[in-house]
């Protein structure tokens, strides 16, 4: 006869299976350098996008110099969109111990790509919309992979929208990274001396790393791999107190929330 002990054992296995699944998905995204697609990455972006966008708005209003390439190229751009693109670029790269200039270039490239897509939409809205939609459906691919595919299609269709100079990409990227550092504190600059030269890296702050660790430790057990009970389900006596028997399951969130 099936006993309560076996039911509790089943519920523990459900919990552990959910933890294993969470960490497998996390490891796969980290291995692919897609930290911005992890739950902790999406939560960070959601939490700091607004202050970064406000910093970009202030930059757009700046009258310091008519020759400032960043102010020039960001005129008319959506600050929220620019902030989001800059943040996913930084979060994807910051865990890879990549030099600051490389991160800045990637940020600049991604802003450039968005600007070129906006121009393409003005020239051929139907084609551009369909291709962008197809690229966004490839959820397991990073922004860089999608960018190469869209640039290839634009070239095939003879869409003549000029690319930025590499120095401009880096300049734009550095200005946006500076805003992210000042407005959020999630990353910092670190200098390292190598073979008589100084190499500058962008890395997560200690507070950010501690928060990520605590976040994943908390969330890894929030979605067990549920199985049917092997004895009659427990009667509901409260919002959390029914169906299953052990605290392994009954203390978990009642609803699963998407789109964080």
PDB file of C-alpha atoms in Angstrom:
ATOM      1  CA  UNK A   1       0.000   0.000   0.000  1.00  0.00           C
ATOM      2  CA  UNK A   2       1.283   3.450  -0.951  1.00  0.00           C
ATOM      3  CA  UNK A   3       2.194   5.438   2.133  1.00  0.00           C
ATOM      4  CA  UNK A   4       2.415   9.087   3.064  1.00  0.00           C
ATOM      5  CA  UNK A   5       6.211   8.743   3.210  1.00  0.00           C
ATOM      6  CA  UNK A   6       6.325   7.733  -0.451  1.00  0.00           C
ATOM      7  CA  UNK A   7       4.113  10.688  -1.375  1.00  0.00           C
ATOM      8  CA  UNK A   8       6.462  13.067   0.449  1.00  0.00           C
ATOM      9  CA  UNK A   9       9.432  11.427  -1.289  1.00  0.00           C
ATOM     10  CA  UNK A  10       7.703  12.005  -4.634  1.00  0.00           C
ATOM     11  CA  UNK A  11       7.174  15.666  -3.795  1.00  0.00           C
ATOM     12  CA  UNK A  12      10.843  16.031  -2.873  1.00  0.00           C
ATOM     13  CA  UNK A  13      11.820  14.507  -6.238  1.00  0.00           C
ATOM     14  CA  UNK A  14       9.433  16.921  -7.972  1.00  0.00           C
ATOM     15  CA  UNK A  15      11.208  19.809  -6.274  1.00  0.00           C
ATOM     16  CA  UNK A  16      14.706  18.523  -7.090  1.00  0.00           C
ATOM     17  CA  UNK A  17      13.736  17.865 -10.707  1.00  0.00           C
ATOM     18  CA  UNK A  18      12.546  21.471 -11.007  1.00  0.00           C
ATOM     19  CA  UNK A  19      15.837  22.728  -9.548  1.00  0.00           C
ATOM     20  CA  UNK A  20      17.811  20.575 -12.006  1.00  0.00           C
ATOM     21  CA  UNK A  21      15.754  21.914 -14.921  1.00  0.00           C
ATOM     22  CA  UNK A  22      16.220  25.533 -13.805  1.00  0.00           C
ATOM     23  CA  UNK A  23      19.995  25.164 -13.516  1.00  0.00           C
ATOM     24  CA  UNK A  24      20.267  23.289 -16.816  1.00  0.00           C
ATOM     25  CA  UNK A  25      18.463  26.105 -18.636  1.00  0.00           C
ATOM     26  CA  UNK A  26      20.605  28.676 -16.813  1.00  0.00           C
ATOM     27  CA  UNK A  27      23.850  26.882 -17.713  1.00  0.00           C
ATOM     28  CA  UNK A  28      22.817  26.568 -21.373  1.00  0.00           C
ATOM     29  CA  UNK A  29      22.161  30.305 -21.690  1.00  0.00           C
ATOM     30  CA  UNK A  30      25.383  31.233 -19.869  1.00  0.00           C
ATOM     31  CA  UNK A  31      27.372  28.859 -22.107  1.00  0.00           C
ATOM     32  CA  UNK A  32      25.876  30.567 -25.171  1.00  0.00           C
ATOM     33  CA  UNK A  33      26.811  33.996 -23.716  1.00  0.00           C
ATOM     34  CA  UNK A  34      23.130  34.911 -23.481  1.00  0.00           C
ATOM     35  CA  UNK A  35      23.038  36.105 -19.880  1.00  0.00           C
ATOM     36  CA  UNK A  36      20.487  38.760 -20.859  1.00  0.00           C
ATOM     37  CA  UNK A  37      18.004  35.938 -21.549  1.00  0.00           C
ATOM     38  CA  UNK A  38      18.388  34.342 -18.124  1.00  0.00           C
ATOM     39  CA  UNK A  39      15.765  35.094 -15.501  1.00  0.00           C
ATOM     40  CA  UNK A  40      18.258  37.100 -13.453  1.00  0.00           C
ATOM     41  CA  UNK A  41      19.414  38.973 -16.568  1.00  0.00           C
ATOM     42  CA  UNK A  42      15.867  39.886 -17.599  1.00  0.00           C
ATOM     43  CA  UNK A  43      15.077  40.979 -14.059  1.00  0.00           C
ATOM     44  CA  UNK A  44      18.148  43.237 -13.910  1.00  0.00           C
ATOM     45  CA  UNK A  45      17.285  44.834 -17.260  1.00  0.00           C
ATOM     46  CA  UNK A  46      13.682  45.383 -16.182  1.00  0.00           C
ATOM     47  CA  UNK A  47      14.832  46.980 -12.935  1.00  0.00           C
ATOM     48  CA  UNK A  48      17.402  49.412 -14.331  1.00  0.00           C
ATOM     49  CA  UNK A  49      16.135  50.203 -17.848  1.00  0.00           C
ATOM     50  CA  UNK A  50      14.180  53.252 -16.693  1.00  0.00           C
ATOM     51  CA  UNK A  51      17.073  55.118 -14.989  1.00  0.00           C
ATOM     52  CA  UNK A  52      19.343  54.351 -17.958  1.00  0.00           C
ATOM     53  CA  UNK A  53      16.683  55.704 -20.328  1.00  0.00           C
ATOM     54  CA  UNK A  54      16.466  58.863 -18.208  1.00  0.00           C
ATOM     55  CA  UNK A  55      20.235  59.272 -18.474  1.00  0.00           C
ATOM     56  CA  UNK A  56      19.985  58.927 -22.257  1.00  0.00           C
ATOM     57  CA  UNK A  57      17.223  61.557 -22.357  1.00  0.00           C
ATOM     58  CA  UNK A  58      19.508  63.980 -20.539  1.00  0.00           C
ATOM     59  CA  UNK A  59      22.301  63.229 -23.019  1.00  0.00           C
ATOM     60  CA  UNK A  60      19.951  63.868 -25.947  1.00  0.00           C
ATOM     61  CA  UNK A  61      19.120  67.285 -24.492  1.00  0.00           C
ATOM     62  CA  UNK A  62      22.791  68.177 -24.039  1.00  0.00           C
ATOM     63  CA  UNK A  63      24.114  71.162 -25.982  1.00  0.00           C
ATOM     64  CA  UNK A  64      27.783  70.631 -25.118  1.00  0.00           C
ATOM     65  CA  UNK A  65      29.009  70.086 -28.664  1.00  0.00           C
ATOM     66  CA  UNK A  66      27.506  69.891 -32.141  1.00  0.00           C
ATOM     67  CA  UNK A  67      30.338  67.490 -33.047  1.00  0.00           C
ATOM     68  CA  UNK A  68      29.502  64.896 -30.388  1.00  0.00           C
ATOM     69  CA  UNK A  69      28.756  61.801 -32.469  1.00  0.00           C
ATOM     70  CA  UNK A  70      26.722  60.152 -29.695  1.00  0.00           C
ATOM     71  CA  UNK A  71      24.362  63.102 -29.302  1.00  0.00           C
ATOM     72  CA  UNK A  72      24.089  63.347 -33.088  1.00  0.00           C
ATOM     73  CA  UNK A  73      23.181  59.699 -33.759  1.00  0.00           C
ATOM     74  CA  UNK A  74      20.826  59.436 -30.787  1.00  0.00           C
ATOM     75  CA  UNK A  75      18.688  62.395 -31.809  1.00  0.00           C
ATOM     76  CA  UNK A  76      15.161  61.135 -32.377  1.00  0.00           C
ATOM     77  CA  UNK A  77      15.957  57.686 -30.970  1.00  0.00           C
ATOM     78  CA  UNK A  78      13.686  56.082 -28.365  1.00  0.00           C
ATOM     79  CA  UNK A  79      15.595  56.298 -25.029  1.00  0.00           C
ATOM     80  CA  UNK A  80      13.919  53.132 -23.712  1.00  0.00           C
ATOM     81  CA  UNK A  81      14.941  51.197 -26.809  1.00  0.00           C
ATOM     82  CA  UNK A  82      18.511  52.480 -26.689  1.00  0.00           C
ATOM     83  CA  UNK A  83      18.730  51.685 -22.966  1.00  0.00           C
ATOM     84  CA  UNK A  84      17.461  48.149 -23.532  1.00  0.00           C
ATOM     85  CA  UNK A  85      19.910  47.437 -26.365  1.00  0.00           C
ATOM     86  CA  UNK A  86      22.829  48.834 -24.377  1.00  0.00           C
ATOM     87  CA  UNK A  87      21.905  46.791 -21.312  1.00  0.00           C
ATOM     88  CA  UNK A  88      21.561  43.459 -23.113  1.00  0.00           C
ATOM     89  CA  UNK A  89      24.936  44.072 -24.767  1.00  0.00           C
ATOM     90  CA  UNK A  90      26.607  44.799 -21.437  1.00  0.00           C
ATOM     91  CA  UNK A  91      24.979  41.922 -19.555  1.00  0.00           C
ATOM     92  CA  UNK A  92      25.828  39.400 -22.291  1.00  0.00           C
ATOM     93  CA  UNK A  93      29.495  40.430 -22.308  1.00  0.00           C
ATOM     94  CA  UNK A  94      30.301  41.401 -18.744  1.00  0.00           C
ATOM     95  CA  UNK A  95      30.638  37.800 -17.520  1.00  0.00           C
ATOM     96  CA  UNK A  96      33.161  36.934 -20.250  1.00  0.00           C
ATOM     97  CA  UNK A  97      36.042  39.062 -18.937  1.00  0.00           C
ATOM     98  CA  UNK A  98      36.063  41.069 -22.168  1.00  0.00           C
ATOM     99  CA  UNK A  99      38.026  44.345 -22.475  1.00  0.00           C
ATOM    100  CA  UNK A 100      35.956  47.502 -22.128  1.00  0.00           C
ATOM    101  CA  UNK A 101      36.631  48.580 -25.710  1.00  0.00           C
ATOM    102  CA  UNK A 102      35.174  45.321 -27.022  1.00  0.00           C
ATOM    103  CA  UNK A 103      32.029  45.775 -24.951  1.00  0.00           C
ATOM    104  CA  UNK A 104      31.742  49.403 -26.078  1.00  0.00           C
ATOM    105  CA  UNK A 105      32.065  48.355 -29.704  1.00  0.00           C
ATOM    106  CA  UNK A 106      29.294  45.764 -29.303  1.00  0.00           C
ATOM    107  CA  UNK A 107      27.004  48.333 -27.681  1.00  0.00           C
ATOM    108  CA  UNK A 108      27.710  50.724 -30.558  1.00  0.00           C
ATOM    109  CA  UNK A 109      27.138  48.020 -33.183  1.00  0.00           C
ATOM    110  CA  UNK A 110      23.770  47.116 -31.690  1.00  0.00           C
ATOM    111  CA  UNK A 111      22.623  50.746 -31.577  1.00  0.00           C
ATOM    112  CA  UNK A 112      23.862  51.179 -35.160  1.00  0.00           C
ATOM    113  CA  UNK A 113      21.917  48.086 -36.235  1.00  0.00           C
ATOM    114  CA  UNK A 114      18.707  49.438 -34.729  1.00  0.00           C
ATOM    115  CA  UNK A 115      19.211  52.782 -36.471  1.00  0.00           C
ATOM    116  CA  UNK A 116      19.791  50.998 -39.805  1.00  0.00           C
ATOM    117  CA  UNK A 117      16.669  48.867 -39.290  1.00  0.00           C
ATOM    118  CA  UNK A 118      14.639  52.013 -38.596  1.00  0.00           C
ATOM    119  CA  UNK A 119      15.859  53.439 -41.906  1.00  0.00           C
ATOM    120  CA  UNK A 120      15.057  50.171 -43.694  1.00  0.00           C
ATOM    121  CA  UNK A 121      11.514  50.276 -42.305  1.00  0.00           C
ATOM    122  CA  UNK A 122      11.099  53.727 -43.840  1.00  0.00           C
ATOM    123  CA  UNK A 123      12.313  52.473 -47.245  1.00  0.00           C
ATOM    124  CA  UNK A 124      10.496  49.118 -47.399  1.00  0.00           C
ATOM    125  CA  UNK A 125       8.231  48.629 -44.405  1.00  0.00           C
ATOM    126  CA  UNK A 126       6.619  45.333 -45.464  1.00  0.00           C
ATOM    127  CA  UNK A 127       9.853  43.477 -46.260  1.00  0.00           C
ATOM    128  CA  UNK A 128      11.711  44.869 -43.263  1.00  0.00           C
ATOM    129  CA  UNK A 129       8.857  44.079 -40.848  1.00  0.00           C
ATOM    130  CA  UNK A 130       8.584  40.470 -42.043  1.00  0.00           C
ATOM    131  CA  UNK A 131      12.347  39.851 -41.830  1.00  0.00           C
ATOM    132  CA  UNK A 132      12.647  41.439 -38.379  1.00  0.00           C
ATOM    133  CA  UNK A 133       9.719  39.313 -37.165  1.00  0.00           C
ATOM    134  CA  UNK A 134      11.387  36.146 -38.484  1.00  0.00           C
ATOM    135  CA  UNK A 135      14.680  37.076 -36.790  1.00  0.00           C
ATOM    136  CA  UNK A 136      12.958  37.703 -33.451  1.00  0.00           C
ATOM    137  CA  UNK A 137      11.340  34.260 -33.577  1.00  0.00           C
ATOM    138  CA  UNK A 138      14.804  32.718 -33.226  1.00  0.00           C
ATOM    139  CA  UNK A 139      14.673  33.006 -29.454  1.00  0.00           C
ATOM    140  CA  UNK A 140      17.736  30.819 -28.875  1.00  0.00           C
ATOM    141  CA  UNK A 141      19.969  33.127 -30.911  1.00  0.00           C
ATOM    142  CA  UNK A 142      21.752  36.204 -29.657  1.00  0.00           C
ATOM    143  CA  UNK A 143      21.401  39.709 -31.062  1.00  0.00           C
ATOM    144  CA  UNK A 144      24.695  39.344 -32.934  1.00  0.00           C
ATOM    145  CA  UNK A 145      23.459  36.312 -34.872  1.00  0.00           C
ATOM    146  CA  UNK A 146      20.234  38.084 -35.823  1.00  0.00           C
ATOM    147  CA  UNK A 147      22.145  41.200 -36.860  1.00  0.00           C
ATOM    148  CA  UNK A 148      24.322  39.266 -39.314  1.00  0.00           C
ATOM    149  CA  UNK A 149      21.238  37.687 -40.894  1.00  0.00           C
ATOM    150  CA  UNK A 150      19.431  41.005 -41.301  1.00  0.00           C
ATOM    151  CA  UNK A 151      22.517  42.750 -42.682  1.00  0.00           C
ATOM    152  CA  UNK A 152      22.931  39.922 -45.203  1.00  0.00           C
ATOM    153  CA  UNK A 153      19.323  40.331 -46.364  1.00  0.00           C
ATOM    154  CA  UNK A 154      19.726  44.104 -46.677  1.00  0.00           C
ATOM    155  CA  UNK A 155      22.827  43.578 -48.817  1.00  0.00           C
ATOM    156  CA  UNK A 156      21.014  41.082 -51.069  1.00  0.00           C
ATOM    157  CA  UNK A 157      18.187  43.575 -51.552  1.00  0.00           C
ATOM    158  CA  UNK A 158      20.677  46.399 -52.312  1.00  0.00           C
ATOM    159  CA  UNK A 159      19.460  48.445 -49.357  1.00  0.00           C
ATOM    160  CA  UNK A 160      21.967  51.294 -49.278  1.00  0.00           C
ATOM    161  CA  UNK A 161      22.194  52.433 -45.673  1.00  0.00           C
ATOM    162  CA  UNK A 162      25.759  53.303 -44.637  1.00  0.00           C
ATOM    163  CA  UNK A 163      27.545  51.610 -41.740  1.00  0.00           C
ATOM    164  CA  UNK A 164      29.163  53.620 -38.953  1.00  0.00           C
ATOM    165  CA  UNK A 165      32.903  53.953 -38.586  1.00  0.00           C
ATOM    166  CA  UNK A 166      34.343  51.691 -35.900  1.00  0.00           C
ATOM    167  CA  UNK A 167      35.553  54.712 -33.924  1.00  0.00           C
ATOM    168  CA  UNK A 168      31.975  56.035 -33.847  1.00  0.00           C
ATOM    169  CA  UNK A 169      30.637  52.685 -32.603  1.00  0.00           C
ATOM    170  CA  UNK A 170      33.153  52.672 -29.764  1.00  0.00           C
ATOM    171  CA  UNK A 171      32.476  56.311 -28.892  1.00  0.00           C
ATOM    172  CA  UNK A 172      28.709  55.720 -28.694  1.00  0.00           C
ATOM    173  CA  UNK A 173      29.227  52.527 -26.707  1.00  0.00           C
ATOM    174  CA  UNK A 174      31.530  54.206 -24.190  1.00  0.00           C
ATOM    175  CA  UNK A 175      29.065  57.031 -23.575  1.00  0.00           C
ATOM    176  CA  UNK A 176      26.214  54.578 -22.980  1.00  0.00           C
ATOM    177  CA  UNK A 177      28.314  52.363 -20.702  1.00  0.00           C
ATOM    178  CA  UNK A 178      29.228  55.462 -18.704  1.00  0.00           C
ATOM    179  CA  UNK A 179      25.505  56.191 -18.274  1.00  0.00           C
ATOM    180  CA  UNK A 180      24.863  52.590 -17.148  1.00  0.00           C
ATOM    181  CA  UNK A 181      27.649  52.815 -14.556  1.00  0.00           C
ATOM    182  CA  UNK A 182      26.481  56.174 -13.210  1.00  0.00           C
ATOM    183  CA  UNK A 183      22.755  55.432 -13.191  1.00  0.00           C
ATOM    184  CA  UNK A 184      22.727  51.817 -11.962  1.00  0.00           C
ATOM    185  CA  UNK A 185      26.005  50.744 -10.354  1.00  0.00           C
ATOM    186  CA  UNK A 186      25.545  47.190 -11.704  1.00  0.00           C
ATOM    187  CA  UNK A 187      28.947  47.194 -13.449  1.00  0.00           C
ATOM    188  CA  UNK A 188      32.313  48.821 -12.896  1.00  0.00           C
ATOM    189  CA  UNK A 189      35.604  49.391 -14.697  1.00  0.00           C
ATOM    190  CA  UNK A 190      38.642  47.359 -13.683  1.00  0.00           C
ATOM    191  CA  UNK A 191      42.233  48.040 -14.802  1.00  0.00           C
ATOM    192  CA  UNK A 192      44.706  45.218 -15.254  1.00  0.00           C
ATOM    193  CA  UNK A 193      48.403  45.591 -16.056  1.00  0.00           C
ATOM    194  CA  UNK A 194      49.629  43.155 -18.715  1.00  0.00           C
ATOM    195  CA  UNK A 195      53.072  43.171 -20.347  1.00  0.00           C
ATOM    196  CA  UNK A 196      53.796  46.845 -19.707  1.00  0.00           C
ATOM    197  CA  UNK A 197      50.359  48.021 -20.795  1.00  0.00           C
ATOM    198  CA  UNK A 198      47.065  48.657 -19.058  1.00  0.00           C
ATOM    199  CA  UNK A 199      43.998  46.738 -20.174  1.00  0.00           C
ATOM    200  CA  UNK A 200      40.618  48.016 -18.982  1.00  0.00           C
ATOM    201  CA  UNK A 201      37.780  45.560 -18.370  1.00  0.00           C
ATOM    202  CA  UNK A 202      34.091  45.973 -17.605  1.00  0.00           C
ATOM    203  CA  UNK A 203      32.839  43.672 -14.861  1.00  0.00           C
ATOM    204  CA  UNK A 204      29.858  43.204 -12.582  1.00  0.00           C
ATOM    205  CA  UNK A 205      30.151  44.806  -9.151  1.00  0.00           C
ATOM    206  CA  UNK A 206      30.390  42.596  -6.067  1.00  0.00           C
ATOM    207  CA  UNK A 207      26.858  43.645  -5.084  1.00  0.00           C
ATOM    208  CA  UNK A 208      25.550  42.567  -8.491  1.00  0.00           C
ATOM    209  CA  UNK A 209      27.258  39.164  -8.273  1.00  0.00           C
ATOM    210  CA  UNK A 210      25.914  38.587  -4.762  1.00  0.00           C
ATOM    211  CA  UNK A 211      22.421  39.576  -5.892  1.00  0.00           C
ATOM    212  CA  UNK A 212      22.563  37.176  -8.885  1.00  0.00           C
ATOM    213  CA  UNK A 213      23.676  34.309  -6.648  1.00  0.00           C
ATOM    214  CA  UNK A 214      20.920  34.967  -4.100  1.00  0.00           C
ATOM    215  CA  UNK A 215      18.322  35.459  -6.853  1.00  0.00           C
ATOM    216  CA  UNK A 216      19.056  32.104  -8.491  1.00  0.00           C
ATOM    217  CA  UNK A 217      19.220  30.276  -5.157  1.00  0.00           C
ATOM    218  CA  UNK A 218      15.760  31.655  -4.367  1.00  0.00           C
ATOM    219  CA  UNK A 219      14.179  31.053  -7.761  1.00  0.00           C
ATOM    220  CA  UNK A 220      15.635  27.672  -8.672  1.00  0.00           C
ATOM    221  CA  UNK A 221      13.098  25.890  -6.469  1.00  0.00           C
ATOM    222  CA  UNK A 222      10.053  27.956  -7.421  1.00  0.00           C
ATOM    223  CA  UNK A 223       8.854  25.719 -10.236  1.00  0.00           C
ATOM    224  CA  UNK A 224       8.886  22.020  -9.343  1.00  0.00           C
ATOM    225  CA  UNK A 225       8.307  19.430 -12.056  1.00  0.00           C
ATOM    226  CA  UNK A 226       4.794  18.537 -10.926  1.00  0.00           C
ATOM    227  CA  UNK A 227       3.485  14.953 -10.916  1.00  0.00           C
ATOM    228  CA  UNK A 228       0.099  13.488  -9.943  1.00  0.00           C
ATOM    229  CA  UNK A 229      -0.299  12.452  -6.320  1.00  0.00           C
ATOM    230  CA  UNK A 230       0.038   8.719  -5.634  1.00  0.00           C
ATOM    231  CA  UNK A 231      -2.410   8.968  -2.721  1.00  0.00           C
ATOM    232  CA  UNK A 232      -5.630  11.054  -2.552  1.00  0.00           C
ATOM    233  CA  UNK A 233      -4.721  14.777  -2.702  1.00  0.00           C
ATOM    234  CA  UNK A 234      -4.807  16.759   0.500  1.00  0.00           C
ATOM    235  CA  UNK A 235      -7.955  18.825   1.079  1.00  0.00           C
ATOM    236  CA  UNK A 236      -7.487  22.568   0.700  1.00  0.00           C
ATOM    237  CA  UNK A 237      -7.494  24.324   4.059  1.00  0.00           C
ATOM    238  CA  UNK A 238      -5.816  27.588   2.972  1.00  0.00           C
ATOM    239  CA  UNK A 239      -4.416  29.336  -0.100  1.00  0.00           C
ATOM    240  CA  UNK A 240      -1.178  27.343   0.200  1.00  0.00           C
ATOM    241  CA  UNK A 241      -2.389  24.251   2.051  1.00  0.00           C
ATOM    242  CA  UNK A 242      -3.897  21.784  -0.406  1.00  0.00           C
ATOM    243  CA  UNK A 243      -3.257  19.243  -3.134  1.00  0.00           C
ATOM    244  CA  UNK A 244       0.187  18.162  -1.981  1.00  0.00           C
ATOM    245  CA  UNK A 245       1.339  17.327   1.529  1.00  0.00           C
ATOM    246  CA  UNK A 246       4.896  18.562   2.115  1.00  0.00           C
ATOM    247  CA  UNK A 247       6.222  22.066   2.570  1.00  0.00           C
ATOM    248  CA  UNK A 248       8.553  21.367  -0.367  1.00  0.00           C
ATOM    249  CA  UNK A 249       5.576  22.109  -2.623  1.00  0.00           C
ATOM    250  CA  UNK A 250       2.951  23.956  -0.583  1.00  0.00           C
ATOM    251  CA  UNK A 251       5.238  26.923   0.121  1.00  0.00           C
ATOM    252  CA  UNK A 252       5.777  27.578  -3.597  1.00  0.00           C
ATOM    253  CA  UNK A 253       4.089  30.394  -5.579  1.00  0.00           C
ATOM    254  CA  UNK A 254       0.547  29.534  -6.621  1.00  0.00           C
ATOM    255  CA  UNK A 255       0.833  31.273 -10.012  1.00  0.00           C
ATOM    256  CA  UNK A 256       3.543  31.198 -12.647  1.00  0.00           C
ATOM    257  CA  UNK A 257       4.266  34.662 -14.029  1.00  0.00           C
ATOM    258  CA  UNK A 258       5.626  35.187 -17.547  1.00  0.00           C
ATOM    259  CA  UNK A 259       7.297  38.175 -19.161  1.00  0.00           C
ATOM    260  CA  UNK A 260       9.415  39.405 -16.254  1.00  0.00           C
TER     261      UNK A 260
END
